[in-house]
PDB file of C-alpha atoms and ligand atoms in Angstrom:
ATOM      1  CA  UNK A   3     185.368 176.499 205.708  1.00  0.00           C
ATOM      2  CA  UNK A   4     181.722 175.526 205.413  1.00  0.00           C
ATOM      3  CA  UNK A   5     179.366 176.610 202.676  1.00  0.00           C
ATOM      4  CA  UNK A   6     176.073 177.800 204.072  1.00  0.00           C
ATOM      5  CA  UNK A   7     172.889 178.866 202.349  1.00  0.00           C
ATOM      6  CA  UNK A   8     170.375 181.097 204.100  1.00  0.00           C
ATOM      7  CA  UNK A   9     166.894 181.142 202.547  1.00  0.00           C
ATOM      8  CA  UNK A  10     164.996 183.939 204.233  1.00  0.00           C
ATOM      9  CA  UNK A  11     162.751 186.691 202.864  1.00  0.00           C
ATOM     10  CA  UNK A  12     162.841 188.825 205.998  1.00  0.00           C
ATOM     11  CA  UNK A  13     165.475 191.513 205.363  1.00  0.00           C
ATOM     12  CA  UNK A  14     166.331 192.038 209.021  1.00  0.00           C
ATOM     13  CA  UNK A  15     166.688 188.372 209.937  1.00  0.00           C
ATOM     14  CA  UNK A  16     168.565 187.615 206.719  1.00  0.00           C
ATOM     15  CA  UNK A  17     171.067 190.409 207.310  1.00  0.00           C
ATOM     16  CA  UNK A  18     171.592 189.294 210.897  1.00  0.00           C
ATOM     17  CA  UNK A  19     172.134 185.653 209.920  1.00  0.00           C
ATOM     18  CA  UNK A  20     174.429 186.482 207.043  1.00  0.00           C
ATOM     19  CA  UNK A  21     176.732 188.696 209.086  1.00  0.00           C
ATOM     20  CA  UNK A  22     176.763 186.438 212.160  1.00  0.00           C
ATOM     21  CA  UNK A  23     177.564 183.322 210.137  1.00  0.00           C
ATOM     22  CA  UNK A  24     180.276 185.139 208.148  1.00  0.00           C
ATOM     23  CA  UNK A  25     181.768 186.404 211.398  1.00  0.00           C
ATOM     24  CA  UNK A  26     181.954 182.744 212.443  1.00  0.00           C
ATOM     25  CA  UNK A  27     184.080 181.919 209.446  1.00  0.00           C
ATOM     26  CA  UNK A  28     181.496 180.434 207.101  1.00  0.00           C
ATOM     27  CA  UNK A  29     180.964 181.166 203.428  1.00  0.00           C
ATOM     28  CA  UNK A  30     177.392 182.402 203.236  1.00  0.00           C
ATOM     29  CA  UNK A  31     174.971 182.771 200.339  1.00  0.00           C
ATOM     30  CA  UNK A  32     171.625 184.403 201.013  1.00  0.00           C
ATOM     31  CA  UNK A  33     168.554 183.896 198.872  1.00  0.00           C
ATOM     32  CA  UNK A  34     165.245 185.588 199.505  1.00  0.00           C
ATOM     33  CA  UNK A  35     162.946 183.220 197.641  1.00  0.00           C
ATOM     34  CA  UNK A  36     162.463 179.490 197.188  1.00  0.00           C
ATOM     35  CA  UNK A  37     162.895 179.424 193.415  1.00  0.00           C
ATOM     36  CA  UNK A  38     166.191 181.315 193.418  1.00  0.00           C
ATOM     37  CA  UNK A  39     167.457 179.143 196.292  1.00  0.00           C
ATOM     38  CA  UNK A  40     166.681 175.969 194.345  1.00  0.00           C
ATOM     39  CA  UNK A  41     168.392 177.408 191.244  1.00  0.00           C
ATOM     40  CA  UNK A  42     171.519 178.001 193.321  1.00  0.00           C
ATOM     41  CA  UNK A  43     171.324 174.498 194.843  1.00  0.00           C
ATOM     42  CA  UNK A  44     171.338 173.123 191.304  1.00  0.00           C
ATOM     43  CA  UNK A  45     174.633 174.889 190.646  1.00  0.00           C
ATOM     44  CA  UNK A  46     176.718 174.432 193.772  1.00  0.00           C
ATOM     45  CA  UNK A  47     176.952 172.170 196.812  1.00  0.00           C
ATOM     46  CA  UNK A  48     176.226 173.386 200.336  1.00  0.00           C
ATOM     47  CA  UNK A  49     177.086 171.889 203.706  1.00  0.00           C
ATOM     48  CA  UNK A  50     174.119 173.366 205.497  1.00  0.00           C
ATOM     49  CA  UNK A  51     170.927 175.201 204.566  1.00  0.00           C
ATOM     50  CA  UNK A  52     168.935 177.405 206.932  1.00  0.00           C
ATOM     51  CA  UNK A  53     165.461 177.511 205.442  1.00  0.00           C
ATOM     52  CA  UNK A  54     162.678 179.856 206.454  1.00  0.00           C
ATOM     53  CA  UNK A  55     159.429 177.916 206.014  1.00  0.00           C
ATOM     54  CA  UNK A  56     157.378 181.029 205.308  1.00  0.00           C
ATOM     55  CA  UNK A  57     158.617 182.086 201.879  1.00  0.00           C
ATOM     56  CA  UNK A  58     156.802 184.429 199.498  1.00  0.00           C
ATOM     57  CA  UNK A  59     156.856 182.215 196.403  1.00  0.00           C
ATOM     58  CA  UNK A  60     156.991 178.497 197.193  1.00  0.00           C
ATOM     59  CA  UNK A  61     155.655 176.557 200.175  1.00  0.00           C
ATOM     60  CA  UNK A  62     158.544 175.941 202.577  1.00  0.00           C
ATOM     61  CA  UNK A  63     157.758 172.251 202.983  1.00  0.00           C
ATOM     62  CA  UNK A  64     157.879 171.831 199.205  1.00  0.00           C
ATOM     63  CA  UNK A  65     161.281 173.559 199.220  1.00  0.00           C
ATOM     64  CA  UNK A  66     162.458 171.055 201.880  1.00  0.00           C
ATOM     65  CA  UNK A  67     161.517 168.203 199.590  1.00  0.00           C
ATOM     66  CA  UNK A  68     163.250 169.804 196.591  1.00  0.00           C
ATOM     67  CA  UNK A  69     166.430 170.512 198.571  1.00  0.00           C
ATOM     68  CA  UNK A  70     166.563 166.870 199.692  1.00  0.00           C
ATOM     69  CA  UNK A  71     166.281 165.697 196.083  1.00  0.00           C
ATOM     70  CA  UNK A  72     169.032 168.036 194.943  1.00  0.00           C
ATOM     71  CA  UNK A  73     171.462 167.610 197.828  1.00  0.00           C
ATOM     72  CA  UNK A  74     170.713 164.533 199.940  1.00  0.00           C
ATOM     73  CA  UNK A  75     173.758 165.009 202.161  1.00  0.00           C
ATOM     74  CA  UNK A  76     173.520 168.636 203.165  1.00  0.00           C
ATOM     75  CA  UNK A  77     172.219 169.483 206.628  1.00  0.00           C
ATOM     76  CA  UNK A  78     168.807 171.114 206.436  1.00  0.00           C
ATOM     77  CA  UNK A  79     167.586 173.227 209.347  1.00  0.00           C
ATOM     78  CA  UNK A  80     164.140 174.836 209.144  1.00  0.00           C
ATOM     79  CA  UNK A  81     163.394 178.224 210.624  1.00  0.00           C
ATOM     80  CA  UNK A  82     159.763 178.612 211.420  1.00  0.00           C
ATOM     81  CA  UNK A  83     157.695 181.434 212.818  1.00  0.00           C
ATOM     82  CA  UNK A  84     154.590 179.363 212.516  1.00  0.00           C
ATOM     83  CA  UNK A  85     152.880 178.212 215.631  1.00  0.00           C
ATOM     84  CA  UNK A  86     151.299 175.314 213.840  1.00  0.00           C
ATOM     85  CA  UNK A  87     153.197 172.249 214.965  1.00  0.00           C
ATOM     86  CA  UNK A  88     152.025 170.326 211.922  1.00  0.00           C
ATOM     87  CA  UNK A  89     154.326 172.388 209.705  1.00  0.00           C
ATOM     88  CA  UNK A  90     157.314 171.257 211.708  1.00  0.00           C
ATOM     89  CA  UNK A  91     156.330 167.599 211.535  1.00  0.00           C
ATOM     90  CA  UNK A  92     155.589 167.791 207.810  1.00  0.00           C
ATOM     91  CA  UNK A  93     158.877 169.604 207.232  1.00  0.00           C
ATOM     92  CA  UNK A  94     160.848 166.975 209.147  1.00  0.00           C
ATOM     93  CA  UNK A  95     159.116 164.252 207.160  1.00  0.00           C
ATOM     94  CA  UNK A  96     159.936 166.138 203.964  1.00  0.00           C
ATOM     95  CA  UNK A  97     163.636 165.955 204.725  1.00  0.00           C
ATOM     96  CA  UNK A  98     164.669 168.539 207.321  1.00  0.00           C
ATOM     97  CA  UNK A  99     167.180 167.415 209.959  1.00  0.00           C
ATOM     98  CA  UNK A 100     166.240 169.920 212.619  1.00  0.00           C
ATOM     99  CA  UNK A 101     164.328 173.139 213.207  1.00  0.00           C
ATOM    100  CA  UNK A 102     164.398 176.342 215.194  1.00  0.00           C
ATOM    101  CA  UNK A 103     161.319 178.342 216.101  1.00  0.00           C
ATOM    102  CA  UNK A 104     161.440 182.117 215.695  1.00  0.00           C
ATOM    103  CA  UNK A 105     162.291 184.135 217.618  1.00  0.00           C
ATOM    104  CA  UNK A 106     165.497 182.202 218.274  1.00  0.00           C
ATOM    105  CA  UNK A 107     168.613 183.437 220.039  1.00  0.00           C
ATOM    106  CA  UNK A 108     171.615 183.970 217.798  1.00  0.00           C
ATOM    107  CA  UNK A 109     173.850 182.120 220.256  1.00  0.00           C
ATOM    108  CA  UNK A 110     171.605 179.069 220.129  1.00  0.00           C
ATOM    109  CA  UNK A 111     171.459 179.162 216.341  1.00  0.00           C
ATOM    110  CA  UNK A 112     175.238 179.399 216.007  1.00  0.00           C
ATOM    111  CA  UNK A 113     175.748 176.563 218.494  1.00  0.00           C
ATOM    112  CA  UNK A 114     173.293 174.399 216.599  1.00  0.00           C
ATOM    113  CA  UNK A 115     174.964 175.171 213.250  1.00  0.00           C
ATOM    114  CA  UNK A 116     178.377 174.387 214.704  1.00  0.00           C
ATOM    115  CA  UNK A 117     177.178 171.067 216.138  1.00  0.00           C
ATOM    116  CA  UNK A 118     175.532 170.025 212.878  1.00  0.00           C
ATOM    117  CA  UNK A 119     178.614 170.838 210.831  1.00  0.00           C
ATOM    118  CA  UNK A 120     180.897 169.026 213.258  1.00  0.00           C
ATOM    119  CA  UNK A 121     178.757 165.912 212.985  1.00  0.00           C
ATOM    120  CA  UNK A 122     178.390 166.160 209.226  1.00  0.00           C
ATOM    121  CA  UNK A 123     182.155 166.403 208.781  1.00  0.00           C
ATOM    122  CA  UNK A 124     182.523 163.136 210.665  1.00  0.00           C
ATOM    123  CA  UNK A 125     185.006 164.479 213.194  1.00  0.00           C
ATOM    124  CA  UNK A 126     182.483 163.744 215.901  1.00  0.00           C
ATOM    125  CA  UNK A 127     179.180 161.984 216.170  1.00  0.00           C
ATOM    126  CA  UNK A 128     178.225 158.381 215.945  1.00  0.00           C
ATOM    127  CA  UNK A 129     181.051 155.930 215.528  1.00  0.00           C
ATOM    128  CA  UNK A 130     180.240 152.300 215.974  1.00  0.00           C
ATOM    129  CA  UNK A 131     181.486 148.942 214.768  1.00  0.00           C
ATOM    130  CA  UNK A 132     179.573 147.216 211.992  1.00  0.00           C
ATOM    131  CA  UNK A 133     176.525 145.371 213.210  1.00  0.00           C
ATOM    132  CA  UNK A 134     174.713 142.318 211.967  1.00  0.00           C
ATOM    133  CA  UNK A 135     171.476 140.936 213.310  1.00  0.00           C
ATOM    134  CA  UNK A 136     169.031 138.713 211.447  1.00  0.00           C
ATOM    135  CA  UNK A 137     168.898 139.985 207.877  1.00  0.00           C
ATOM    136  CA  UNK A 138     170.079 143.480 208.826  1.00  0.00           C
ATOM    137  CA  UNK A 139     173.614 144.682 208.326  1.00  0.00           C
ATOM    138  CA  UNK A 140     174.854 148.165 209.240  1.00  0.00           C
ATOM    139  CA  UNK A 141     178.311 149.400 208.382  1.00  0.00           C
ATOM    140  CA  UNK A 142     179.058 152.792 209.973  1.00  0.00           C
ATOM    141  CA  UNK A 143     182.375 153.147 208.142  1.00  0.00           C
ATOM    142  CA  UNK A 144     180.635 153.166 204.748  1.00  0.00           C
ATOM    143  CA  UNK A 145     177.306 154.419 206.187  1.00  0.00           C
ATOM    144  CA  UNK A 146     175.449 151.580 204.525  1.00  0.00           C
ATOM    145  CA  UNK A 147     172.450 149.698 205.776  1.00  0.00           C
ATOM    146  CA  UNK A 148     171.480 146.484 204.039  1.00  0.00           C
ATOM    147  CA  UNK A 149     168.579 144.100 204.342  1.00  0.00           C
ATOM    148  CA  UNK A 150     169.399 140.684 202.866  1.00  0.00           C
ATOM    149  CA  UNK A 151     172.132 142.380 200.853  1.00  0.00           C
ATOM    150  CA  UNK A 152     169.814 145.039 199.429  1.00  0.00           C
ATOM    151  CA  UNK A 153     170.771 148.558 200.375  1.00  0.00           C
ATOM    152  CA  UNK A 154     168.176 150.572 202.299  1.00  0.00           C
ATOM    153  CA  UNK A 155     168.285 154.299 201.614  1.00  0.00           C
ATOM    154  CA  UNK A 156     168.291 156.044 204.975  1.00  0.00           C
ATOM    155  CA  UNK A 157     168.635 159.736 205.639  1.00  0.00           C
ATOM    156  CA  UNK A 158     171.732 160.775 207.586  1.00  0.00           C
ATOM    157  CA  UNK A 159     169.961 161.186 210.918  1.00  0.00           C
ATOM    158  CA  UNK A 160     168.012 157.951 210.469  1.00  0.00           C
ATOM    159  CA  UNK A 161     171.246 156.087 209.877  1.00  0.00           C
ATOM    160  CA  UNK A 162     172.839 157.704 212.924  1.00  0.00           C
ATOM    161  CA  UNK A 163     169.873 156.747 215.099  1.00  0.00           C
ATOM    162  CA  UNK A 164     170.001 153.139 213.949  1.00  0.00           C
ATOM    163  CA  UNK A 165     173.780 152.938 214.366  1.00  0.00           C
ATOM    164  CA  UNK A 166     173.505 154.450 217.846  1.00  0.00           C
ATOM    165  CA  UNK A 167     170.915 151.870 218.932  1.00  0.00           C
ATOM    166  CA  UNK A 168     172.901 149.075 217.276  1.00  0.00           C
ATOM    167  CA  UNK A 169     176.009 150.096 219.210  1.00  0.00           C
ATOM    168  CA  UNK A 170     174.258 148.742 222.309  1.00  0.00           C
ATOM    169  CA  UNK A 171     171.977 145.979 221.055  1.00  0.00           C
ATOM    170  CA  UNK A 172     169.413 144.786 223.570  1.00  0.00           C
ATOM    171  CA  UNK A 173     170.106 147.704 225.885  1.00  0.00           C
ATOM    172  CA  UNK A 174     167.866 150.627 226.716  1.00  0.00           C
ATOM    173  CA  UNK A 175     169.047 153.915 225.219  1.00  0.00           C
ATOM    174  CA  UNK A 176     167.480 157.047 226.676  1.00  0.00           C
ATOM    175  CA  UNK A 177     165.916 159.751 224.537  1.00  0.00           C
ATOM    176  CA  UNK A 178     168.363 162.231 226.028  1.00  0.00           C
ATOM    177  CA  UNK A 179     171.407 160.291 224.988  1.00  0.00           C
ATOM    178  CA  UNK A 180     169.987 159.659 221.503  1.00  0.00           C
ATOM    179  CA  UNK A 181     169.374 163.371 221.052  1.00  0.00           C
ATOM    180  CA  UNK A 182     172.772 164.276 222.425  1.00  0.00           C
ATOM    181  CA  UNK A 183     174.596 161.739 220.259  1.00  0.00           C
ATOM    182  CA  UNK A 184     172.688 162.219 217.019  1.00  0.00           C
ATOM    183  CA  UNK A 185     171.836 165.920 217.166  1.00  0.00           C
ATOM    184  CA  UNK A 186     173.636 168.022 219.716  1.00  0.00           C
ATOM    185  CA  UNK A 187     174.729 167.793 223.310  1.00  0.00           C
ATOM    186  CA  UNK A 188     173.020 171.146 223.817  1.00  0.00           C
ATOM    187  CA  UNK A 189     169.914 170.053 222.004  1.00  0.00           C
ATOM    188  CA  UNK A 190     166.837 171.221 223.792  1.00  0.00           C
ATOM    189  CA  UNK A 191     163.281 172.092 223.021  1.00  0.00           C
ATOM    190  CA  UNK A 192     160.708 169.820 221.496  1.00  0.00           C
ATOM    191  CA  UNK A 193     161.420 166.134 221.034  1.00  0.00           C
ATOM    192  CA  UNK A 194     159.417 166.111 217.811  1.00  0.00           C
ATOM    193  CA  UNK A 195     162.599 165.930 215.757  1.00  0.00           C
ATOM    194  CA  UNK A 196     163.504 162.611 217.367  1.00  0.00           C
ATOM    195  CA  UNK A 197     159.975 161.221 217.116  1.00  0.00           C
ATOM    196  CA  UNK A 198     159.594 162.018 213.430  1.00  0.00           C
ATOM    197  CA  UNK A 199     163.002 160.607 212.505  1.00  0.00           C
ATOM    198  CA  UNK A 200     162.358 157.462 214.537  1.00  0.00           C
ATOM    199  CA  UNK A 201     158.952 156.933 212.889  1.00  0.00           C
ATOM    200  CA  UNK A 202     160.497 157.371 209.473  1.00  0.00           C
ATOM    201  CA  UNK A 203     163.373 154.975 210.280  1.00  0.00           C
ATOM    202  CA  UNK A 204     160.928 152.302 211.426  1.00  0.00           C
ATOM    203  CA  UNK A 205     158.831 152.766 208.301  1.00  0.00           C
ATOM    204  CA  UNK A 206     161.827 152.405 205.993  1.00  0.00           C
ATOM    205  CA  UNK A 207     163.027 149.272 207.789  1.00  0.00           C
ATOM    206  CA  UNK A 208     159.624 147.616 207.753  1.00  0.00           C
ATOM    207  CA  UNK A 209     159.153 148.501 204.067  1.00  0.00           C
ATOM    208  CA  UNK A 210     162.571 147.010 203.307  1.00  0.00           C
ATOM    209  CA  UNK A 211     161.714 143.839 205.245  1.00  0.00           C
ATOM    210  CA  UNK A 212     158.351 143.483 203.497  1.00  0.00           C
ATOM    211  CA  UNK A 213     159.972 143.942 200.085  1.00  0.00           C
ATOM    212  CA  UNK A 214     161.853 140.636 200.509  1.00  0.00           C
ATOM    213  CA  UNK A 215     160.253 137.295 199.724  1.00  0.00           C
ATOM    214  CA  UNK A 216     159.997 135.735 202.243  1.00  0.00           C
ATOM    215  CA  UNK A 217     159.937 138.919 204.399  1.00  0.00           C
ATOM    216  CA  UNK A 218     163.267 139.702 206.015  1.00  0.00           C
ATOM    217  CA  UNK A 219     163.856 139.015 209.702  1.00  0.00           C
ATOM    218  CA  UNK A 220     164.964 142.289 211.278  1.00  0.00           C
ATOM    219  CA  UNK A 221     165.633 143.483 214.789  1.00  0.00           C
ATOM    220  CA  UNK A 222     162.858 145.725 216.088  1.00  0.00           C
ATOM    221  CA  UNK A 223     163.075 149.114 217.738  1.00  0.00           C
ATOM    222  CA  UNK A 224     161.049 148.872 220.926  1.00  0.00           C
ATOM    223  CA  UNK A 225     159.704 152.040 222.528  1.00  0.00           C
ATOM    224  CA  UNK A 226     160.330 152.233 226.251  1.00  0.00           C
ATOM    225  CA  UNK A 227     157.673 154.631 227.428  1.00  0.00           C
ATOM    226  CA  UNK A 228     159.050 157.503 229.446  1.00  0.00           C
ATOM    227  CA  UNK A 229     162.631 156.430 228.765  1.00  0.00           C
ATOM    228  CA  UNK A 230     163.748 155.776 225.217  1.00  0.00           C
ATOM    229  CA  UNK A 231     164.315 152.877 222.843  1.00  0.00           C
ATOM    230  CA  UNK A 232     165.901 149.465 222.563  1.00  0.00           C
ATOM    231  CA  UNK A 233     167.024 147.523 219.505  1.00  0.00           C
ATOM    232  CA  UNK A 234     166.322 143.832 219.843  1.00  0.00           C
ATOM    233  CA  UNK A 235     165.791 140.670 217.874  1.00  0.00           C
ATOM    234  CA  UNK A 236     162.242 139.417 218.008  1.00  0.00           C
ATOM    235  CA  UNK A 237     162.000 135.805 219.129  1.00  0.00           C
ATOM    236  CA  UNK A 238     161.845 133.582 216.061  1.00  0.00           C
ATOM    237  CA  UNK A 239     158.479 132.113 215.288  1.00  0.00           C
TER     238      UNK A 239
HETATM  239 CA1   CA B 282     159.387 184.517 205.982  1.00  0.00          CA
END
């Protein structure tokens, strides 16, 4: 049984989510404000948090950041009514794994929750052998990524993306298959989630490479315009 936290100030939406998720066999806590949600997250672990970005007391993006600090491993899905796409990007950069734009269909939300929990529990999702290329080492069984022996802290989805690309080094991997394998086979809507996670993954890898002296030699993630990505070793030089 999964422990879910709904953070939503809208009475109607909150009631709907709470009862639908309970009916699906989850343990559900519902908080109506950011501060009380963070207090609860200090006290008990959750598998997944559904977070409304438009809260009365604290900025939703700030709450994302705080949730990530408190519980790095829980799945964080933002609910946003805002039309401003910047909020979604900033929220994803602040630590959210995924988002849904209101109004969303309950069926879609439940499917998304189910897919996230299935992946998080490790019964499905990305499984790949360990991978070594240049100074990079990825071990999916321990979910560790190391550069010259120094561990690189990656978020869950960033690790999954890297492991997925590393499972087929040198080969083109389409955006569709990345989204299906790392998020959900029924994943649809904007591809912003993938773009933001990929940008963040690249940034963390290049920071980790630059932190070594001399700089580490890492495979690069090449963008294949209109198709997807490819992980490859740059030619030495
Ligand atoms: Ca709200």
